[in-house]
Short mmCIF file of N, CA and C in Angstrom, two decimals:
data_model
loop_
_atom_site.label_atom_id
_atom_site.label_comp_id
_atom_site.label_asym_id
_atom_site.label_seq_id
_atom_site.Cartn_x
_atom_site.Cartn_y
_atom_site.Cartn_z
N MET N 4 -9.70 21.08 11.54
CA MET N 4 -10.86 20.87 10.72
C MET N 4 -11.44 19.48 10.99
N PHE N 5 -10.59 18.43 10.84
CA PHE N 5 -11.08 17.08 11.04
C PHE N 5 -11.35 16.81 12.52
N GLY N 6 -10.66 17.50 13.40
CA GLY N 6 -10.88 17.30 14.83
C GLY N 6 -12.29 17.68 15.23
N SER N 7 -12.79 18.80 14.70
CA SER N 7 -14.14 19.21 15.05
C SER N 7 -15.17 18.26 14.44
N ILE N 8 -14.89 17.75 13.26
CA ILE N 8 -15.79 16.78 12.64
C ILE N 8 -15.82 15.51 13.47
N TRP N 9 -14.64 15.06 13.89
CA TRP N 9 -14.56 13.84 14.69
C TRP N 9 -15.26 14.03 16.04
N ASP N 10 -15.10 15.19 16.66
CA ASP N 10 -15.78 15.44 17.93
C ASP N 10 -17.29 15.41 17.75
N GLY N 11 -17.78 15.96 16.67
CA GLY N 11 -19.21 15.93 16.40
C GLY N 11 -19.72 14.52 16.17
N LEU N 12 -18.95 13.72 15.43
CA LEU N 12 -19.35 12.33 15.22
C LEU N 12 -19.29 11.53 16.51
N LYS N 13 -18.28 11.83 17.33
CA LYS N 13 -18.14 11.11 18.59
C LYS N 13 -19.33 11.42 19.51
N ASP N 14 -19.76 12.67 19.52
CA ASP N 14 -20.91 13.04 20.34
C ASP N 14 -22.20 12.44 19.76
N LEU N 15 -22.28 12.34 18.44
CA LEU N 15 -23.48 11.83 17.80
C LEU N 15 -23.67 10.35 18.11
N PHE N 16 -22.62 9.58 17.97
CA PHE N 16 -22.75 8.14 18.14
C PHE N 16 -22.41 7.66 19.56
N THR N 17 -21.69 8.44 20.30
CA THR N 17 -21.22 8.11 21.65
C THR N 17 -20.65 6.70 21.73
N ILE N 18 -19.76 6.39 20.80
CA ILE N 18 -19.06 5.11 20.80
C ILE N 18 -17.74 5.32 21.51
N PRO N 19 -17.40 4.44 22.45
CA PRO N 19 -16.13 4.61 23.15
C PRO N 19 -14.95 4.46 22.19
N ALA N 20 -13.91 5.21 22.46
CA ALA N 20 -12.73 5.19 21.59
C ALA N 20 -12.08 3.82 21.58
N ASN N 21 -12.16 3.09 22.68
CA ASN N 21 -11.57 1.75 22.71
C ASN N 21 -12.27 0.81 21.73
N LEU N 22 -13.59 0.92 21.64
CA LEU N 22 -14.33 0.09 20.71
C LEU N 22 -14.01 0.47 19.26
N MET N 23 -13.90 1.77 19.00
CA MET N 23 -13.54 2.22 17.66
C MET N 23 -12.14 1.75 17.28
N PHE N 24 -11.22 1.80 18.24
CA PHE N 24 -9.88 1.29 17.99
C PHE N 24 -9.93 -0.19 17.63
N PHE N 25 -10.71 -0.95 18.37
CA PHE N 25 -10.82 -2.38 18.12
C PHE N 25 -11.38 -2.65 16.73
N VAL N 26 -12.40 -1.92 16.33
CA VAL N 26 -13.01 -2.11 15.01
C VAL N 26 -12.02 -1.73 13.91
N PHE N 27 -11.36 -0.58 14.04
CA PHE N 27 -10.40 -0.17 13.02
C PHE N 27 -9.21 -1.12 12.94
N ALA N 28 -8.73 -1.58 14.09
CA ALA N 28 -7.61 -2.52 14.09
C ALA N 28 -8.02 -3.84 13.46
N LEU N 29 -9.23 -4.30 13.75
CA LEU N 29 -9.73 -5.54 13.16
C LEU N 29 -9.84 -5.41 11.64
N LEU N 30 -10.34 -4.27 11.17
CA LEU N 30 -10.43 -4.05 9.73
C LEU N 30 -9.06 -3.95 9.08
N ALA N 31 -8.12 -3.29 9.74
CA ALA N 31 -6.78 -3.12 9.16
C ALA N 31 -6.07 -4.46 9.03
N ILE N 32 -6.06 -5.23 10.08
CA ILE N 32 -5.35 -6.51 10.02
C ILE N 32 -6.12 -7.51 9.19
N GLY N 33 -7.44 -7.50 9.28
CA GLY N 33 -8.24 -8.39 8.44
C GLY N 33 -8.06 -8.09 6.96
N GLY N 34 -8.04 -6.82 6.60
CA GLY N 34 -7.81 -6.45 5.20
C GLY N 34 -6.45 -6.88 4.71
N ALA N 35 -5.44 -6.75 5.56
CA ALA N 35 -4.09 -7.18 5.17
C ALA N 35 -4.04 -8.69 5.00
N ILE N 36 -4.71 -9.43 5.88
CA ILE N 36 -4.73 -10.89 5.75
C ILE N 36 -5.47 -11.30 4.48
N PHE N 37 -6.58 -10.65 4.19
CA PHE N 37 -7.29 -10.95 2.95
C PHE N 37 -6.45 -10.61 1.73
N ALA N 38 -5.69 -9.52 1.79
CA ALA N 38 -4.84 -9.16 0.65
C ALA N 38 -3.79 -10.23 0.38
N MET N 39 -3.33 -10.89 1.43
CA MET N 39 -2.34 -11.95 1.24
C MET N 39 -2.97 -13.26 0.78
N ASN N 40 -4.23 -13.52 1.14
CA ASN N 40 -4.82 -14.82 0.87
C ASN N 40 -5.76 -14.86 -0.33
N LEU N 41 -6.20 -13.74 -0.84
CA LEU N 41 -7.11 -13.75 -1.98
C LEU N 41 -6.36 -14.10 -3.25
N THR N 42 -7.06 -14.67 -4.22
CA THR N 42 -6.40 -15.12 -5.44
C THR N 42 -6.56 -14.14 -6.60
N ARG N 43 -7.59 -13.34 -6.59
CA ARG N 43 -7.77 -12.36 -7.68
C ARG N 43 -7.14 -11.03 -7.28
N VAL N 44 -6.47 -10.43 -8.24
CA VAL N 44 -5.71 -9.21 -7.95
C VAL N 44 -6.63 -8.05 -7.61
N ILE N 45 -7.75 -7.92 -8.26
CA ILE N 45 -8.65 -6.80 -7.98
C ILE N 45 -9.22 -6.92 -6.57
N HIS N 46 -9.46 -8.14 -6.10
CA HIS N 46 -9.92 -8.32 -4.72
C HIS N 46 -8.83 -7.94 -3.73
N MET N 47 -7.59 -8.23 -4.10
CA MET N 47 -6.47 -7.83 -3.23
C MET N 47 -6.38 -6.32 -3.11
N VAL N 48 -6.59 -5.63 -4.21
CA VAL N 48 -6.54 -4.16 -4.19
C VAL N 48 -7.65 -3.60 -3.32
N ILE N 49 -8.83 -4.18 -3.40
CA ILE N 49 -9.95 -3.71 -2.58
C ILE N 49 -9.66 -3.95 -1.09
N SER N 50 -9.10 -5.10 -0.77
CA SER N 50 -8.79 -5.35 0.65
C SER N 50 -7.66 -4.45 1.14
N LEU N 51 -6.71 -4.11 0.27
CA LEU N 51 -5.69 -3.14 0.65
C LEU N 51 -6.30 -1.76 0.89
N ALA N 52 -7.28 -1.39 0.07
CA ALA N 52 -7.94 -0.10 0.27
C ALA N 52 -8.68 -0.08 1.61
N VAL N 53 -9.29 -1.20 2.00
CA VAL N 53 -9.95 -1.28 3.31
C VAL N 53 -8.91 -1.12 4.41
N THR N 54 -7.75 -1.74 4.23
CA THR N 54 -6.67 -1.62 5.22
C THR N 54 -6.22 -0.17 5.33
N PHE N 55 -6.02 0.49 4.21
CA PHE N 55 -5.57 1.89 4.23
C PHE N 55 -6.61 2.80 4.89
N LEU N 56 -7.88 2.60 4.59
CA LEU N 56 -8.92 3.44 5.18
C LEU N 56 -9.05 3.21 6.68
N SER N 57 -8.90 1.97 7.11
CA SER N 57 -8.98 1.72 8.56
C SER N 57 -7.76 2.28 9.28
N LEU N 58 -6.61 2.28 8.63
CA LEU N 58 -5.44 2.94 9.24
C LEU N 58 -5.69 4.44 9.37
N ALA N 59 -6.37 5.03 8.40
CA ALA N 59 -6.72 6.44 8.52
C ALA N 59 -7.65 6.66 9.70
N GLY N 60 -8.57 5.75 9.94
CA GLY N 60 -9.43 5.84 11.11
C GLY N 60 -8.64 5.77 12.40
N LEU N 61 -7.63 4.91 12.44
CA LEU N 61 -6.76 4.84 13.62
C LEU N 61 -6.00 6.14 13.84
N TYR N 62 -5.57 6.76 12.74
CA TYR N 62 -4.87 8.05 12.86
C TYR N 62 -5.80 9.13 13.42
N VAL N 63 -7.07 9.11 13.00
CA VAL N 63 -8.02 10.08 13.52
C VAL N 63 -8.21 9.87 15.02
N LEU N 64 -8.26 8.60 15.45
CA LEU N 64 -8.38 8.33 16.88
C LEU N 64 -7.18 8.86 17.66
N LEU N 65 -6.03 8.92 17.02
CA LEU N 65 -4.82 9.43 17.66
C LEU N 65 -4.66 10.94 17.52
N ASN N 66 -5.70 11.62 17.02
CA ASN N 66 -5.70 13.08 16.79
C ASN N 66 -4.62 13.51 15.81
N ALA N 67 -4.34 12.66 14.82
CA ALA N 67 -3.39 12.99 13.75
C ALA N 67 -4.19 13.13 12.45
N GLU N 68 -4.98 14.19 12.38
CA GLU N 68 -5.89 14.35 11.26
C GLU N 68 -5.16 14.55 9.94
N PHE N 69 -4.03 15.26 9.96
CA PHE N 69 -3.29 15.47 8.72
C PHE N 69 -2.76 14.16 8.17
N VAL N 70 -2.23 13.31 9.04
CA VAL N 70 -1.71 12.02 8.60
C VAL N 70 -2.85 11.15 8.08
N ALA N 71 -4.02 11.23 8.70
CA ALA N 71 -5.18 10.47 8.23
C ALA N 71 -5.61 10.96 6.84
N PHE N 72 -5.62 12.26 6.64
CA PHE N 72 -5.98 12.82 5.34
C PHE N 72 -4.99 12.38 4.27
N VAL N 73 -3.70 12.43 4.59
CA VAL N 73 -2.68 12.00 3.62
C VAL N 73 -2.82 10.50 3.36
N GLN N 74 -3.13 9.72 4.38
CA GLN N 74 -3.33 8.27 4.22
C GLN N 74 -4.46 8.00 3.23
N VAL N 75 -5.56 8.70 3.38
CA VAL N 75 -6.69 8.49 2.47
C VAL N 75 -6.34 8.98 1.07
N LEU N 76 -5.75 10.17 0.99
CA LEU N 76 -5.47 10.77 -0.31
C LEU N 76 -4.42 9.97 -1.08
N ILE N 77 -3.31 9.65 -0.44
CA ILE N 77 -2.20 9.01 -1.16
C ILE N 77 -2.40 7.51 -1.27
N TYR N 78 -2.59 6.84 -0.16
CA TYR N 78 -2.62 5.38 -0.20
C TYR N 78 -3.95 4.84 -0.69
N ALA N 79 -5.04 5.21 -0.03
CA ALA N 79 -6.33 4.65 -0.42
C ALA N 79 -6.74 5.12 -1.81
N GLY N 80 -6.36 6.33 -2.17
CA GLY N 80 -6.72 6.85 -3.48
C GLY N 80 -5.71 6.54 -4.55
N ALA N 81 -4.55 7.14 -4.44
CA ALA N 81 -3.57 7.10 -5.52
C ALA N 81 -2.95 5.72 -5.71
N ILE N 82 -2.52 5.07 -4.65
CA ILE N 82 -1.86 3.78 -4.79
C ILE N 82 -2.85 2.74 -5.28
N SER N 83 -4.06 2.74 -4.76
CA SER N 83 -5.05 1.77 -5.22
C SER N 83 -5.37 1.98 -6.70
N ILE N 84 -5.54 3.23 -7.12
CA ILE N 84 -5.81 3.51 -8.53
C ILE N 84 -4.62 3.13 -9.39
N LEU N 85 -3.41 3.38 -8.92
CA LEU N 85 -2.22 2.99 -9.66
C LEU N 85 -2.15 1.49 -9.84
N MET N 86 -2.50 0.74 -8.80
CA MET N 86 -2.51 -0.72 -8.91
C MET N 86 -3.57 -1.20 -9.90
N ILE N 87 -4.73 -0.57 -9.89
CA ILE N 87 -5.78 -0.95 -10.84
C ILE N 87 -5.35 -0.64 -12.27
N PHE N 88 -4.69 0.50 -12.50
CA PHE N 88 -4.17 0.81 -13.83
C PHE N 88 -3.11 -0.21 -14.23
N GLY N 89 -2.27 -0.61 -13.30
CA GLY N 89 -1.27 -1.63 -13.60
C GLY N 89 -1.90 -2.95 -14.00
N ILE N 90 -3.00 -3.30 -13.35
CA ILE N 90 -3.71 -4.53 -13.70
C ILE N 90 -4.31 -4.40 -15.10
N MET N 91 -4.89 -3.24 -15.38
CA MET N 91 -5.54 -3.06 -16.67
C MET N 91 -4.53 -3.02 -17.82
N MET N 92 -3.32 -2.54 -17.56
CA MET N 92 -2.34 -2.37 -18.63
C MET N 92 -1.54 -3.64 -18.91
N THR N 93 -1.56 -4.58 -18.03
CA THR N 93 -0.83 -5.83 -18.25
C THR N 93 -1.81 -6.93 -18.59
N LYS N 94 -1.27 -7.98 -19.15
CA LYS N 94 -2.11 -9.14 -19.45
C LYS N 94 -2.20 -9.97 -18.19
N HIS N 95 -3.29 -9.81 -17.53
CA HIS N 95 -3.50 -10.58 -16.29
C HIS N 95 -4.58 -11.60 -16.57
N GLU N 96 -4.16 -12.85 -16.59
CA GLU N 96 -5.11 -13.93 -16.84
C GLU N 96 -5.63 -14.41 -15.50
N SER N 97 -6.92 -14.27 -15.33
CA SER N 97 -7.49 -14.68 -14.04
C SER N 97 -7.60 -16.20 -14.00
N GLU N 98 -7.15 -16.75 -12.93
CA GLU N 98 -7.23 -18.19 -12.75
C GLU N 98 -8.44 -18.47 -11.89
N GLU N 99 -9.24 -19.41 -12.32
CA GLU N 99 -10.47 -19.73 -11.62
C GLU N 99 -10.28 -20.82 -10.57
N THR N 100 -9.04 -21.17 -10.27
CA THR N 100 -8.80 -22.23 -9.30
C THR N 100 -8.94 -21.66 -7.90
N GLU N 101 -9.98 -22.04 -7.25
CA GLU N 101 -10.20 -21.62 -5.87
C GLU N 101 -9.67 -22.71 -4.96
N LEU N 102 -8.90 -22.31 -3.99
CA LEU N 102 -8.36 -23.26 -3.04
C LEU N 102 -9.42 -23.60 -2.01
N LYS N 103 -9.69 -24.86 -1.84
CA LYS N 103 -10.69 -25.28 -0.86
C LYS N 103 -9.96 -25.81 0.36
N ARG N 104 -9.87 -24.97 1.37
CA ARG N 104 -9.21 -25.35 2.62
C ARG N 104 -10.10 -24.92 3.78
N PRO N 105 -11.19 -25.63 4.03
CA PRO N 105 -12.10 -25.17 5.10
C PRO N 105 -11.46 -25.24 6.48
N LEU N 106 -10.67 -26.29 6.76
CA LEU N 106 -10.04 -26.41 8.07
C LEU N 106 -9.04 -25.28 8.28
N HIS N 107 -8.28 -24.98 7.23
CA HIS N 107 -7.30 -23.90 7.30
C HIS N 107 -7.98 -22.56 7.56
N ASN N 108 -9.09 -22.33 6.88
CA ASN N 108 -9.80 -21.06 7.05
C ASN N 108 -10.40 -20.94 8.44
N TRP N 109 -10.96 -22.02 8.98
CA TRP N 109 -11.52 -21.99 10.33
C TRP N 109 -10.42 -21.75 11.37
N LEU N 110 -9.30 -22.45 11.23
CA LEU N 110 -8.20 -22.26 12.18
C LEU N 110 -7.65 -20.84 12.10
N LEU N 111 -7.56 -20.31 10.89
CA LEU N 111 -7.09 -18.94 10.72
C LEU N 111 -8.05 -17.95 11.39
N GLY N 112 -9.34 -18.16 11.20
CA GLY N 112 -10.33 -17.28 11.83
C GLY N 112 -10.29 -17.35 13.35
N ILE N 113 -10.18 -18.57 13.89
CA ILE N 113 -10.11 -18.73 15.35
C ILE N 113 -8.84 -18.08 15.89
N GLY N 114 -7.73 -18.23 15.17
CA GLY N 114 -6.48 -17.61 15.61
C GLY N 114 -6.54 -16.09 15.59
N ILE N 115 -7.18 -15.54 14.59
CA ILE N 115 -7.31 -14.08 14.49
C ILE N 115 -8.19 -13.55 15.62
N VAL N 116 -9.31 -14.20 15.87
CA VAL N 116 -10.20 -13.77 16.96
C VAL N 116 -9.50 -13.88 18.30
N ALA N 117 -8.75 -14.98 18.52
CA ALA N 117 -8.02 -15.14 19.78
C ALA N 117 -6.95 -14.06 19.93
N PHE N 118 -6.24 -13.76 18.84
CA PHE N 118 -5.20 -12.74 18.89
C PHE N 118 -5.79 -11.38 19.24
N PHE N 119 -6.90 -11.03 18.60
CA PHE N 119 -7.52 -9.75 18.89
C PHE N 119 -8.09 -9.70 20.30
N GLY N 120 -8.62 -10.82 20.78
CA GLY N 120 -9.11 -10.85 22.14
C GLY N 120 -8.00 -10.62 23.15
N ILE N 121 -6.87 -11.28 22.94
CA ILE N 121 -5.72 -11.09 23.84
C ILE N 121 -5.20 -9.67 23.74
N LEU N 122 -5.12 -9.14 22.52
CA LEU N 122 -4.64 -7.77 22.33
C LEU N 122 -5.59 -6.77 22.99
N PHE N 123 -6.88 -6.95 22.82
CA PHE N 123 -7.86 -6.05 23.42
C PHE N 123 -7.79 -6.11 24.94
N TYR N 124 -7.67 -7.31 25.49
CA TYR N 124 -7.56 -7.47 26.94
C TYR N 124 -6.30 -6.81 27.47
N ALA N 125 -5.19 -6.98 26.76
CA ALA N 125 -3.93 -6.39 27.21
C ALA N 125 -3.98 -4.87 27.17
N ILE N 126 -4.59 -4.32 26.13
CA ILE N 126 -4.68 -2.86 26.03
C ILE N 126 -5.59 -2.30 27.12
N GLN N 127 -6.69 -2.98 27.39
CA GLN N 127 -7.63 -2.50 28.41
C GLN N 127 -7.02 -2.52 29.81
N ASN N 128 -6.14 -3.47 30.09
CA ASN N 128 -5.60 -3.62 31.44
C ASN N 128 -4.20 -3.01 31.60
N THR N 129 -3.73 -2.31 30.64
CA THR N 129 -2.43 -1.66 30.72
C THR N 129 -2.62 -0.22 31.19
N SER N 130 -1.79 0.19 32.11
CA SER N 130 -1.85 1.59 32.55
C SER N 130 -0.80 2.39 31.80
N PHE N 131 -1.27 3.30 31.02
CA PHE N 131 -0.39 4.14 30.22
C PHE N 131 -0.09 5.42 30.99
N PRO N 132 1.08 6.02 30.77
CA PRO N 132 1.36 7.30 31.44
C PRO N 132 0.43 8.39 30.91
N ALA N 133 0.22 9.39 31.71
CA ALA N 133 -0.66 10.49 31.32
C ALA N 133 -0.09 11.20 30.09
N PRO N 134 -0.92 11.47 29.10
CA PRO N 134 -0.41 12.16 27.91
C PRO N 134 -0.07 13.61 28.21
N ALA N 135 0.81 14.13 27.40
CA ALA N 135 1.17 15.55 27.54
C ALA N 135 -0.03 16.40 27.14
N ALA N 136 -0.09 17.58 27.68
CA ALA N 136 -1.21 18.48 27.40
C ALA N 136 -1.19 18.88 25.92
N PHE N 137 -2.34 18.81 25.29
CA PHE N 137 -2.47 19.16 23.89
C PHE N 137 -2.77 20.64 23.77
N ASP N 138 -2.01 21.32 22.93
CA ASP N 138 -2.21 22.75 22.72
C ASP N 138 -3.02 22.94 21.45
N PRO N 139 -4.31 23.24 21.55
CA PRO N 139 -5.13 23.36 20.34
C PRO N 139 -4.76 24.56 19.49
N GLY N 140 -4.03 25.52 20.04
CA GLY N 140 -3.63 26.68 19.26
C GLY N 140 -2.50 26.37 18.29
N GLU N 141 -1.82 25.27 18.51
CA GLU N 141 -0.70 24.90 17.65
C GLU N 141 -1.24 24.26 16.37
N ASN N 142 -0.82 24.75 15.23
CA ASN N 142 -1.30 24.24 13.95
C ASN N 142 -0.20 23.39 13.33
N ASN N 143 -0.25 22.08 13.56
CA ASN N 143 0.80 21.21 13.05
C ASN N 143 0.71 21.02 11.55
N THR N 144 -0.46 21.14 10.96
CA THR N 144 -0.59 21.00 9.51
C THR N 144 0.14 22.14 8.80
N GLU N 145 0.02 23.33 9.33
CA GLU N 145 0.73 24.48 8.74
C GLU N 145 2.24 24.30 8.89
N ALA N 146 2.69 23.80 10.03
CA ALA N 146 4.12 23.57 10.25
C ALA N 146 4.66 22.51 9.29
N ILE N 147 3.88 21.44 9.06
CA ILE N 147 4.31 20.41 8.11
C ILE N 147 4.40 20.99 6.71
N GLY N 148 3.40 21.76 6.31
CA GLY N 148 3.42 22.38 4.98
C GLY N 148 4.57 23.34 4.80
N THR N 149 4.87 24.12 5.83
CA THR N 149 5.99 25.06 5.76
C THR N 149 7.31 24.31 5.60
N GLN N 150 7.50 23.27 6.39
CA GLN N 150 8.73 22.48 6.28
C GLN N 150 8.82 21.78 4.93
N LEU N 151 7.70 21.23 4.45
CA LEU N 151 7.70 20.46 3.21
C LEU N 151 8.01 21.34 2.01
N PHE N 152 7.46 22.55 1.96
CA PHE N 152 7.65 23.38 0.79
C PHE N 152 8.72 24.44 0.94
N SER N 153 9.47 24.43 2.03
CA SER N 153 10.59 25.35 2.15
C SER N 153 11.90 24.59 2.32
N VAL N 154 12.02 23.82 3.37
CA VAL N 154 13.27 23.11 3.66
C VAL N 154 13.41 21.86 2.81
N HIS N 155 12.33 21.10 2.66
CA HIS N 155 12.38 19.81 1.98
C HIS N 155 11.77 19.84 0.59
N VAL N 156 11.84 20.95 -0.10
CA VAL N 156 11.20 21.05 -1.41
C VAL N 156 11.94 20.22 -2.46
N ILE N 157 13.27 20.15 -2.40
CA ILE N 157 14.04 19.38 -3.39
C ILE N 157 13.75 17.87 -3.27
N PRO N 158 13.81 17.27 -2.08
CA PRO N 158 13.44 15.84 -2.00
C PRO N 158 11.99 15.58 -2.40
N PHE N 159 11.08 16.52 -2.11
CA PHE N 159 9.68 16.37 -2.50
C PHE N 159 9.54 16.32 -4.01
N GLU N 160 10.21 17.21 -4.71
CA GLU N 160 10.14 17.24 -6.16
C GLU N 160 10.86 16.03 -6.77
N LEU N 161 11.97 15.61 -6.18
CA LEU N 161 12.67 14.43 -6.68
C LEU N 161 11.81 13.18 -6.55
N MET N 162 11.04 13.08 -5.49
CA MET N 162 10.14 11.93 -5.34
C MET N 162 9.05 11.95 -6.40
N SER N 163 8.53 13.12 -6.73
CA SER N 163 7.49 13.17 -7.76
C SER N 163 8.07 12.78 -9.12
N VAL N 164 9.30 13.21 -9.42
CA VAL N 164 9.95 12.82 -10.67
C VAL N 164 10.21 11.32 -10.69
N LEU N 165 10.68 10.77 -9.57
CA LEU N 165 10.96 9.34 -9.48
C LEU N 165 9.69 8.51 -9.68
N LEU N 166 8.59 8.92 -9.09
CA LEU N 166 7.34 8.20 -9.28
C LEU N 166 6.84 8.29 -10.72
N THR N 167 7.03 9.44 -11.35
CA THR N 167 6.64 9.58 -12.76
C THR N 167 7.47 8.67 -13.64
N VAL N 168 8.78 8.62 -13.41
CA VAL N 168 9.66 7.75 -14.20
C VAL N 168 9.29 6.28 -13.97
N ALA N 169 8.97 5.90 -12.75
CA ALA N 169 8.58 4.52 -12.46
C ALA N 169 7.28 4.17 -13.18
N PHE N 170 6.34 5.09 -13.24
CA PHE N 170 5.08 4.82 -13.93
C PHE N 170 5.31 4.68 -15.43
N ILE N 171 6.15 5.54 -16.00
CA ILE N 171 6.46 5.43 -17.43
C ILE N 171 7.19 4.12 -17.71
N GLY N 172 8.09 3.72 -16.82
CA GLY N 172 8.78 2.44 -16.98
C GLY N 172 7.82 1.27 -16.93
N ALA N 173 6.82 1.34 -16.06
CA ALA N 173 5.82 0.27 -16.00
C ALA N 173 5.02 0.20 -17.29
N ILE N 174 4.70 1.34 -17.89
CA ILE N 174 3.98 1.35 -19.16
C ILE N 174 4.84 0.74 -20.26
N VAL N 175 6.12 1.09 -20.31
CA VAL N 175 7.02 0.53 -21.33
C VAL N 175 7.13 -0.98 -21.18
N LEU N 176 7.28 -1.46 -19.94
CA LEU N 176 7.38 -2.90 -19.73
C LEU N 176 6.08 -3.61 -20.09
N ALA N 177 4.94 -3.00 -19.83
CA ALA N 177 3.66 -3.60 -20.17
C ALA N 177 3.48 -3.67 -21.67
N LYS N 178 3.94 -2.68 -22.39
CA LYS N 178 3.82 -2.68 -23.86
C LYS N 178 4.75 -3.72 -24.47
N ARG N 179 5.92 -3.96 -23.87
CA ARG N 179 6.85 -4.99 -24.38
C ARG N 179 6.25 -6.38 -24.24
N GLU N 180 5.50 -6.63 -23.16
CA GLU N 180 4.91 -7.95 -22.96
C GLU N 180 3.87 -8.26 -24.01
N GLU N 181 3.18 -7.24 -24.53
CA GLU N 181 2.19 -7.47 -25.57
C GLU N 181 2.84 -7.93 -26.86
N GLU N 182 4.02 -7.42 -27.17
CA GLU N 182 4.71 -7.77 -28.40
C GLU N 182 5.31 -9.13 -28.27
#
């Protein structure tokens, strides 16, 4: 499903896959760096969501549409919303102290651009072995679903119970802090 959408978009924009990889990688690592350096929690959550969405774009480039869909659904959607609920349920006092480090920020930016330039150059000049032939008749999403809901159904349900208990525990701890 997503493969045909991606092929249509690729034909529409005719952007080389290497350039798309570079943009998605830049967004993923840049979002992670912003998540570590920002001072407000809501801004950190937004930059993490950018990181998660760009990782989904990288998965689409690798023809792993199911993993990209799960990345968007679980991480960009559920985890980000869970973090926002956690922020809303706790007493989070925003501190207005902005760190003024212009030299640090410039050096960080130059280092990031240099790193990506070296990485892009290395990827462009590396000869990779020929990939195995892709069988479009094989439905890997159906195989994952069959394995998940037949063989691995008990660990799947245990994880859902564990996440529910963790969320209830977070609510209890947040209510204790108010008292």
